[in-house]
Coordinates of C-alpha atoms in Angstrom, one line a residue:
M280 CA -67.9 28.6 44.2
L281 CA -70.3 25.5 44.7
R282 CA -71.8 26.1 41.2
R283 CA -68.3 25.8 39.7
L284 CA -67.8 22.3 41.3
P285 CA -68.4 19.3 39.2
I286 CA -71.9 17.8 39.9
R287 CA -70.4 14.5 41.3
W288 CA -68.6 16.6 43.9
R289 CA -71.8 18.5 44.7
L290 CA -73.7 15.2 45.1
A291 CA -71.1 13.4 47.1
G292 CA -70.5 16.6 49.3
G293 CA -74.2 17.0 49.9
S294 CA -74.6 13.3 51.0
A295 CA -71.4 13.7 53.2
V296 CA -72.8 16.9 54.9
L297 CA -76.2 15.3 55.5
T298 CA -74.5 12.2 57.0
L299 CA -72.3 14.5 59.1
V300 CA -75.3 16.3 60.4
I301 CA -77.2 13.0 61.2
L302 CA -74.2 11.3 62.9
L303 CA -73.4 14.5 64.8
I304 CA -77.0 14.6 66.2
F305 CA -76.7 10.9 67.0
A306 CA -73.3 11.3 68.7
I307 CA -74.5 14.2 70.8
A308 CA -77.5 12.3 72.1
V309 CA -75.6 9.0 72.5
G310 CA -72.6 10.9 74.1
A311 CA -75.0 12.7 76.6
L312 CA -76.9 9.5 77.6
T313 CA -73.7 7.4 77.9
T314 CA -71.8 10.1 79.9
R315 CA -74.7 10.3 82.3
R316 CA -74.8 6.5 82.5
I317 CA -71.0 6.3 83.2
R318 CA -71.3 8.9 85.9
D319 CA -74.2 7.1 87.4
D320 CA -72.4 3.8 87.4
F321 CA -69.4 5.3 88.9
E322 CA -71.3 6.8 91.8
V323 CA -73.1 3.5 92.3
R324 CA -69.7 1.7 92.5
V325 CA -68.4 4.2 95.0
A326 CA -71.4 3.7 97.2
Q327 CA -71.2 -0.1 96.9
G328 CA -67.5 0.1 97.6
A329 CA -68.2 2.1 100.8
E330 CA -70.7 -0.6 101.9
Q331 CA -68.2 -3.4 101.2
L332 CA -65.5 -1.5 103.1
R333 CA -67.7 -1.3 106.2
T334 CA -68.3 -5.0 106.0
R335 CA -64.7 -5.7 105.6
V336 CA -63.7 -3.6 108.5
Q337 CA -66.2 -5.4 110.7
N338 CA -64.8 -8.7 109.6
S339 CA -61.1 -7.6 109.8
V340 CA -61.2 -6.7 113.5
H341 CA -60.5 -9.3 116.2
F342 CA -59.7 -9.2 119.9
N343 CA -56.1 -9.7 121.0
F344 CA -56.3 -11.6 124.3
V345 CA -52.6 -10.9 125.0
A346 CA -52.9 -7.2 124.7
G347 CA -56.4 -7.2 125.8
Q348 CA -57.7 -5.0 123.0
W349 CA -59.3 -5.1 119.4
V350 CA -56.8 -5.3 116.5
L351 CA -57.4 -4.5 112.9
E352 CA -55.9 -6.7 110.2
P353 CA -54.8 -4.2 107.4
G354 CA -53.8 -6.7 104.7
S355 CA -57.3 -7.4 103.6
L356 CA -58.1 -3.8 103.3
E357 CA -55.0 -3.0 101.2
A358 CA -56.0 -5.7 98.8
F359 CA -59.5 -4.5 98.6
A360 CA -58.5 -1.0 97.9
A361 CA -55.9 -1.9 95.3
A362 CA -58.4 -4.0 93.3
D363 CA -60.5 -0.8 92.5
R364 CA -57.7 1.7 92.5
A365 CA -59.4 3.2 95.5
V366 CA -58.1 4.8 98.8
V367 CA -59.4 3.9 102.1
R368 CA -59.1 5.8 105.5
L369 CA -60.3 4.8 109.0
V370 CA -60.4 7.5 111.6
Q371 CA -61.8 7.6 115.1
I372 CA -65.1 9.0 115.7
D373 CA -63.8 12.3 116.9
G374 CA -61.4 12.5 113.9
T375 CA -58.4 12.9 116.2
K376 CA -56.5 9.7 115.2
I377 CA -56.1 7.9 111.9
V378 CA -56.7 4.2 112.5
F379 CA -55.8 3.1 108.9
A380 CA -55.0 4.7 105.6
T381 CA -53.9 3.2 102.3
K382 CA -50.8 4.5 100.5
H383 CA -51.2 8.0 98.9
A384 CA -54.6 8.5 100.4
P385 CA -55.1 12.2 101.0
R386 CA -56.5 13.8 104.2
F387 CA -60.1 14.3 103.3
G388 CA -60.8 16.0 106.6
F389 CA -64.3 16.0 108.1
L390 CA -66.9 14.8 105.7
P391 CA -70.6 14.2 106.4
T392 CA -71.4 10.6 107.3
G393 CA -73.6 8.5 105.1
E394 CA -73.2 10.9 102.1
A395 CA -71.0 11.3 99.0
S396 CA -68.6 14.2 98.8
V397 CA -65.9 15.4 96.4
S398 CA -62.5 16.1 97.9
H399 CA -58.9 16.2 96.5
G400 CA -60.1 14.9 93.1
Y401 CA -61.9 11.9 94.6
R402 CA -65.5 10.9 95.1
V403 CA -65.7 9.9 98.7
E404 CA -68.4 8.0 100.5
T405 CA -68.2 8.1 104.3
R406 CA -69.8 5.3 106.5
Y407 CA -70.1 4.9 110.3
V408 CA -68.7 1.4 111.3
P409 CA -69.8 0.2 114.7
L410 CA -67.4 -2.3 116.2
P411 CA -67.6 -4.6 119.4
G412 CA -66.5 -2.9 122.7
D413 CA -67.5 0.6 121.5
Y414 CA -64.5 0.5 119.1
N415 CA -66.3 2.4 116.5
V416 CA -64.7 4.3 113.5
I417 CA -65.5 6.3 110.5
A418 CA -64.7 4.6 107.1
Q419 CA -63.9 6.9 104.1
Y420 CA -64.0 5.2 100.6
G421 CA -62.7 7.3 97.7
R422 CA -62.2 6.7 94.0
P423 CA -60.5 9.1 91.6
L424 CA -62.7 11.3 89.4
S425 CA -60.1 10.9 86.8
E426 CA -61.6 7.5 85.9
V427 CA -64.8 9.1 84.8
V428 CA -63.0 11.9 83.0
N429 CA -60.7 9.5 81.0
T430 CA -63.6 7.3 80.3
V431 CA -65.8 10.2 79.0
D432 CA -62.9 11.6 77.0
R433 CA -62.3 8.3 75.3
L434 CA -66.0 8.1 74.6
R435 CA -66.0 11.6 73.1
F436 CA -62.9 10.8 71.0
L437 CA -64.4 7.6 69.7
L438 CA -67.7 9.5 68.8
I439 CA -65.8 12.3 67.0
V440 CA -63.7 9.7 65.1
G441 CA -66.9 7.8 64.2
V442 CA -68.7 11.0 63.0
L443 CA -65.7 12.2 60.9
G444 CA -65.0 8.7 59.6
G445 CA -68.7 8.2 58.8
A446 CA -68.7 11.4 56.9
A447 CA -65.6 10.6 55.1
L448 CA -66.8 7.3 54.1
A449 CA -70.0 8.9 52.9
L450 CA -68.1 11.3 50.8
I451 CA -66.0 8.5 49.2
A452 CA -69.0 6.3 48.7
G453 CA -70.9 9.3 47.2
L454 CA -68.1 10.0 44.8
V455 CA -68.0 6.4 43.7
V456 CA -71.8 6.3 43.2
A457 CA -71.8 9.7 41.5
R458 CA -69.0 8.8 39.2
N459 CA -70.8 5.5 38.2
A460 CA -74.0 7.4 37.8
M461 CA -72.4 10.3 35.8
R462 CA -70.3 7.8 33.5
P463 CA -73.2 7.6 30.9
V464 CA -73.4 11.4 31.0
A465 CA -69.6 11.7 30.4
R466 CA -69.9 9.3 27.4
M467 CA -72.7 11.4 26.0
T468 CA -70.7 14.6 26.6
A469 CA -67.7 13.2 24.8
T470 CA -69.9 12.0 21.8
T471 CA -71.6 15.4 21.6
R472 CA -68.2 17.0 21.6
E473 CA -67.1 14.8 18.7
I474 CA -70.3 15.5 16.9
A475 CA -69.6 19.4 17.4
D476 CA -66.1 19.0 16.1
T477 CA -67.0 16.8 13.0
R478 CA -70.3 18.5 12.5
D479 CA -71.8 15.0 11.7
P480 CA -75.4 15.0 12.9
D481 CA -75.8 11.5 11.7
R482 CA -74.0 10.1 14.7
R483 CA -75.8 9.3 17.8
V484 CA -75.1 9.4 21.5
P485 CA -75.1 6.0 23.4
V486 CA -78.3 5.2 25.3
P487 CA -77.8 3.5 28.7
A488 CA -79.5 0.2 29.3
A489 CA -81.2 1.6 32.4
D490 CA -84.6 3.1 32.0
D491 CA -84.0 6.4 33.9
E492 CA -83.5 10.1 33.4
V493 CA -80.0 9.7 31.8
A494 CA -81.5 7.2 29.2
E495 CA -84.4 9.7 28.5
L496 CA -81.8 12.5 28.0
A497 CA -79.8 10.3 25.6
Q498 CA -83.0 9.5 23.7
T499 CA -83.9 13.3 23.5
L500 CA -80.5 14.1 22.2
N501 CA -80.7 11.5 19.6
E502 CA -84.2 12.7 18.6
M503 CA -82.7 16.3 18.4
L504 CA -79.8 15.0 16.2
S505 CA -82.3 13.3 13.9
A506 CA -84.2 16.5 13.6
L507 CA -81.1 18.5 13.0
A508 CA -79.9 15.9 10.3
G509 CA -83.3 16.1 8.6
S510 CA -83.2 19.9 8.8
R511 CA -79.6 20.0 7.4
E512 CA -80.6 17.7 4.5
E513 CA -83.6 19.9 3.7
T514 CA -81.5 23.1 4.0
E515 CA -78.7 21.7 1.8
S516 CA -81.3 20.4 -0.8
M517 CA -83.0 23.9 -0.8
L518 CA -79.6 25.6 -1.2
A519 CA -78.7 23.3 -4.0
R520 CA -81.9 24.1 -5.7
Q521 CA -81.3 27.7 -5.2
R522 CA -77.8 27.6 -6.5
Q523 CA -78.9 25.6 -9.5
F524 CA -81.7 28.2 -10.1
V525 CA -79.3 31.1 -9.9
A526 CA -77.0 29.4 -12.2
D527 CA -79.7 28.5 -14.8
A528 CA -81.5 31.8 -14.5
S529 CA -78.1 33.8 -14.9
H530 CA -77.2 31.6 -17.9
E531 CA -80.7 32.1 -19.5
L532 CA -80.5 35.9 -18.8
R533 CA -77.3 36.3 -20.8
T534 CA -78.9 35.7 -24.2
P535 CA -81.9 38.3 -23.8
L536 CA -79.5 40.7 -22.2
T537 CA -77.1 40.5 -25.2
S538 CA -80.1 41.1 -27.6
V539 CA -81.3 44.1 -25.5
L540 CA -77.8 45.6 -25.4
A541 CA -77.4 45.2 -29.2
N542 CA -80.8 47.0 -29.8
L543 CA -80.0 49.7 -27.3
E544 CA -76.6 50.4 -28.9
L545 CA -78.4 50.6 -32.4
L546 CA -81.0 52.9 -30.9
A547 CA -78.5 55.1 -29.3
E548 CA -76.8 55.6 -32.5
E549 CA -80.0 56.2 -34.5
L550 CA -81.8 58.5 -32.2
S551 CA -80.9 62.1 -31.1
G552 CA -81.8 64.6 -28.4
D553 CA -83.7 63.4 -25.4
Q554 CA -84.5 60.0 -27.0
A555 CA -80.8 59.4 -27.6
E556 CA -80.1 60.3 -23.8
A557 CA -82.8 57.9 -22.7
A558 CA -81.4 55.2 -24.9
H559 CA -77.9 55.8 -23.5
S560 CA -79.2 55.7 -19.9
A561 CA -80.9 52.4 -20.6
L562 CA -77.8 51.1 -22.3
R563 CA -75.7 51.9 -19.1
S564 CA -78.3 50.2 -16.9
S565 CA -78.3 47.2 -19.2
R566 CA -74.6 46.9 -19.1
R567 CA -74.6 47.1 -15.4
M568 CA -77.2 44.3 -15.4
R569 CA -75.1 42.2 -17.7
R570 CA -72.2 42.7 -15.3
L571 CA -74.3 41.7 -12.3
V572 CA -75.7 38.6 -14.1
A573 CA -72.2 37.6 -15.1
D574 CA -71.1 37.9 -11.4
L575 CA -74.0 35.9 -10.1
L576 CA -73.3 33.2 -12.8
L577 CA -69.7 33.0 -11.8
L578 CA -70.6 32.7 -8.0
A579 CA -73.3 30.1 -8.8
R580 CA -70.9 28.0 -10.8
A581 CA -68.5 28.2 -7.9
D582 CA -71.2 27.2 -5.5
V583 CA -72.3 24.1 -7.5
G584 CA -68.7 23.2 -8.2
R585 CA -68.7 23.8 -12.0
E586 CA -65.2 24.5 -13.4
S587 CA -64.6 26.5 -16.5
P588 CA -62.2 25.1 -19.2
R589 CA -58.7 25.7 -18.0
A590 CA -55.3 26.2 -19.8
P591 CA -51.8 27.5 -19.0
T592 CA -52.3 31.4 -18.5
D593 CA -49.8 34.0 -17.8
L594 CA -51.2 36.0 -14.8
A595 CA -48.8 38.9 -15.6
D596 CA -50.6 39.4 -19.1
V597 CA -54.0 39.1 -17.2
A598 CA -52.9 41.9 -14.7
V599 CA -51.7 44.2 -17.5
E600 CA -54.8 43.7 -19.5
A601 CA -56.9 44.6 -16.4
V602 CA -54.9 47.8 -15.8
A603 CA -55.2 48.8 -19.6
E604 CA -59.0 48.1 -19.4
L605 CA -59.3 50.5 -16.4
G606 CA -57.0 53.1 -17.6
P607 CA -59.7 55.2 -19.5
V608 CA -62.0 55.3 -16.5
S609 CA -59.4 55.8 -13.8
T610 CA -57.9 59.2 -14.9
Q611 CA -58.1 60.4 -11.2
H612 CA -55.9 57.6 -9.9
D613 CA -52.4 56.7 -10.6
I614 CA -52.3 53.0 -11.6
T615 CA -49.0 51.2 -12.1
V616 CA -48.2 47.5 -12.8
D617 CA -45.0 45.6 -12.3
A618 CA -45.4 42.0 -13.6
T619 CA -43.1 39.2 -14.5
E620 CA -44.0 36.0 -16.4
A621 CA -46.1 33.7 -14.0
V622 CA -48.0 30.9 -15.5
V623 CA -50.9 29.2 -13.8
E624 CA -53.4 26.5 -14.9
G625 CA -56.8 28.4 -15.0
A626 CA -59.6 30.0 -16.8
R627 CA -58.4 33.2 -18.4
D628 CA -61.8 35.0 -18.2
D629 CA -62.3 34.2 -14.4
L630 CA -58.6 35.3 -13.7
H631 CA -59.2 38.5 -15.5
R632 CA -62.4 39.1 -13.5
M633 CA -60.5 38.5 -10.3
A634 CA -57.7 41.0 -11.2
L635 CA -60.2 43.6 -12.5
N636 CA -62.3 43.4 -9.4
L637 CA -59.3 43.9 -7.1
L638 CA -58.2 47.0 -9.2
E639 CA -61.8 48.3 -9.3
N640 CA -62.2 47.8 -5.6
A641 CA -59.1 49.9 -5.0
I642 CA -60.3 52.8 -7.3
R643 CA -63.8 52.7 -6.0
H644 CA -62.9 53.0 -2.3
T645 CA -60.1 55.5 -2.4
P646 CA -60.1 59.2 -3.0
P647 CA -58.8 60.8 -6.2
G648 CA -55.0 61.0 -6.5
T649 CA -54.5 57.7 -4.7
H650 CA -51.8 55.5 -6.1
V651 CA -52.8 51.9 -7.0
H652 CA -50.1 49.4 -7.7
A653 CA -50.4 45.8 -9.0
S654 CA -47.6 43.3 -9.1
V655 CA -47.2 39.6 -10.1
R656 CA -44.4 37.4 -9.0
N657 CA -43.5 33.8 -9.4
G658 CA -41.5 31.8 -6.7
D659 CA -41.5 28.7 -4.6
G660 CA -44.2 27.0 -6.7
A661 CA -46.6 29.8 -6.2
V662 CA -47.7 32.8 -8.1
R663 CA -48.6 36.0 -6.2
L664 CA -50.8 38.8 -7.4
V665 CA -50.6 41.8 -5.1
V666 CA -52.8 44.9 -5.4
T667 CA -51.8 47.8 -3.1
D668 CA -53.1 51.3 -2.5
D669 CA -52.2 54.2 -0.3
G670 CA -55.7 55.1 0.6
P671 CA -57.4 55.4 3.9
G672 CA -57.6 51.7 4.4
I673 CA -60.4 49.3 5.5
P674 CA -62.2 50.0 8.8
P675 CA -61.3 47.2 11.4
A676 CA -65.0 46.4 11.8
M677 CA -65.2 45.4 8.1
R678 CA -62.0 43.3 7.8
E679 CA -63.7 40.1 9.0
R680 CA -66.6 40.4 6.4
I681 CA -64.8 42.0 3.5
F682 CA -65.0 38.8 1.4
E683 CA -68.6 38.1 2.0
R684 CA -71.3 38.7 -0.5
F685 CA -73.2 42.0 -0.8
V686 CA -70.9 43.7 1.7
R687 CA -70.4 47.3 0.7
G688 CA -68.1 49.9 2.3
S689 CA -69.4 53.3 3.5
G690 CA -67.1 55.0 1.1
D691 CA -68.4 53.2 -2.1
R692 CA -69.0 55.9 -4.5
G693 CA -69.4 53.7 -7.6
G694 CA -72.6 51.9 -6.8
S695 CA -71.1 48.5 -6.7
S696 CA -73.2 45.3 -6.0
G697 CA -71.0 44.2 -3.2
L698 CA -69.9 41.0 -5.0
G699 CA -66.5 42.0 -6.2
L700 CA -64.3 40.7 -3.4
A701 CA -66.7 37.7 -3.0
I702 CA -65.8 36.9 -6.7
V703 CA -62.1 37.3 -6.0
R704 CA -62.1 34.8 -3.1
A705 CA -64.4 32.3 -5.3
V706 CA -62.1 32.4 -8.2
A707 CA -59.0 32.1 -6.0
T708 CA -60.4 29.2 -4.2
A709 CA -61.6 27.5 -7.3
H710 CA -58.0 27.6 -8.7
G711 CA -56.6 26.0 -5.5
G712 CA -55.4 29.3 -4.0
T713 CA -56.1 31.8 -1.3
V714 CA -56.7 35.5 -0.9
H715 CA -56.1 37.6 2.3
L716 CA -56.0 41.1 3.3
E717 CA -53.0 43.0 4.7
T718 CA -52.5 46.4 6.3
P719 CA -49.1 47.8 5.3
E720 CA -47.3 49.7 8.1
E721 CA -47.2 52.8 5.9
G722 CA -51.0 52.7 5.7
G723 CA -53.4 51.8 2.9
T724 CA -54.6 48.5 1.8
R725 CA -53.0 45.3 0.3
F726 CA -54.7 42.3 -1.2
V727 CA -52.6 39.2 -1.8
V728 CA -53.7 36.4 -4.1
E729 CA -51.6 33.2 -4.0
L730 CA -52.2 30.6 -6.7
P731 CA -50.3 27.4 -7.4
A732 CA -47.9 27.7 -10.4
A733 CA -48.3 25.6 -13.5
P734 CA -46.2 22.4 -13.1
S735 CA -44.2 23.3 -16.2
V736 CA -42.9 26.5 -14.7
Q737 CA -42.4 25.4 -11.1
P738 CA -38.6 25.8 -10.1
A739 CA -36.7 22.6 -10.1
V740 CA -35.7 21.3 -6.7
V741 CA -31.9 20.8 -6.4

C-alpha cells in the first residue's frame, strides 16, 4: 500500500513519522523529569508548610490571665491553611483531644511525628509543637495529592498535544515542501505525456533553474528525446530510400519481365515434349513473378504517396470483370455478383486489383463448394463493395493482423505472397476509403470496402 501512495505523501509521511518519534522520545524524557520535579516540589512545599504551621501555632498561643490558661487564636491558622488549600489539625500529645481543625479536615489518626505520610488522599507532615507551660500539641499539615495528579495530567495532555501537533505540522510542512519539490517533475510528466500523445520528439521538457537531481533528469530526458528525434529522422530517411528503391526496382523489373514472358510464350508454342513442359513451368513462375512485382510496385507507390491517374469509374463494372476473370479458375466455387451502378473517382486498374484480391482471397482460403458473393451498392454518398463467403471464417488470432503485409493463413492452398489484403487496404486508403472485416452471424467471412462516391452521382440533399 505504501508503494501505491504518491511520492509526496511518502516523503511527507516519512518526515512526519520521524518527527513524531523524536518528539515522543523528547516528551517521555521531559515528562518523566518534570513529573519527578513536580512531586519533589510538592513534597518540599508540604514540609515547609508543616514547619511554618509549627511556628504559627507557637505565635498564636497566649496566656489568658482571666481564665488562667493558654488560649489558641484560630483565625490566623484558618487563613494560613486556606492560602495553600491545606488542612490543619492540632491534637493533644496523647491524641485524645482535637485542639484545632480546619473545615473538612479528615481524621488522619495517629501518624509518626517528624515524617511524611499519605492518608485519606493527602500528603501529611506531622510536627511536635512545644508550648509554654507544658501545653504541647501535635500539628498535622496536609495538602491534597490531587494537586499533583491534576498538574501531572495537564502536563501529559500538553505533551501529547505538542507531540501530535508537531507531527501534524511536520506532515503539512512536508506536503508543502514535497509539492514544491515535485512541481518540476509534474511539469516534466505533463510534457512527456503530451509528447507521447503527439509523438513529437522535437519537443523538450522544461529544465528547472536549480542545479539539482531534477534538473539533471530533465536534461537527460531532453538528451534522450534528441537521440530519439535523430533516430526517427534516420529511420524515416532509410524507409523513404527503401520505398523509393522498391518502387524504382519494381518499375525497372516490369520491362525485362515482359520480355521474358514474351520469349517464354514463344518457346512454349515452338517446343514439344519435356522442353515444352519446362518452358510452361518457367512461364508460370514468370507470370507469378510479374504479379508479385506488380503488387510490390502498387504498395511502393502507396507508401511514397504516388497516385495513378483517376477518372470516374463504375465499381459495379469492375466487380463484374473481376468475377468473370476468376470464373475459369474457380470451377470448384460458386461465385455470384449483385452490382448496381456505383461511380467512384479512382484508378480503374487499382480498383480492379482490389476487387480481384478480395475474390481470390475468398477462393484461396475456403474449401471447394463454398459460395462466394460480391455486391456493390451506392447510397449516402458512399459506395460499398462487399465480398462474403460461407467458409470456415478467419481465426480470431489473425483478425488483428489480416491486413498486414506477408501475412498468410494456415489454410492457404494457393501459394499466395501474403500481399493481397495489404493491397486492398492500400487501394482503399489511397481512394479516401476504408476496409474492414466482419463476421456474419451465420458464419463465414465478410469484407466491406467503403469508398466515397463521385460528386456527380452523390444523392442530392433535400
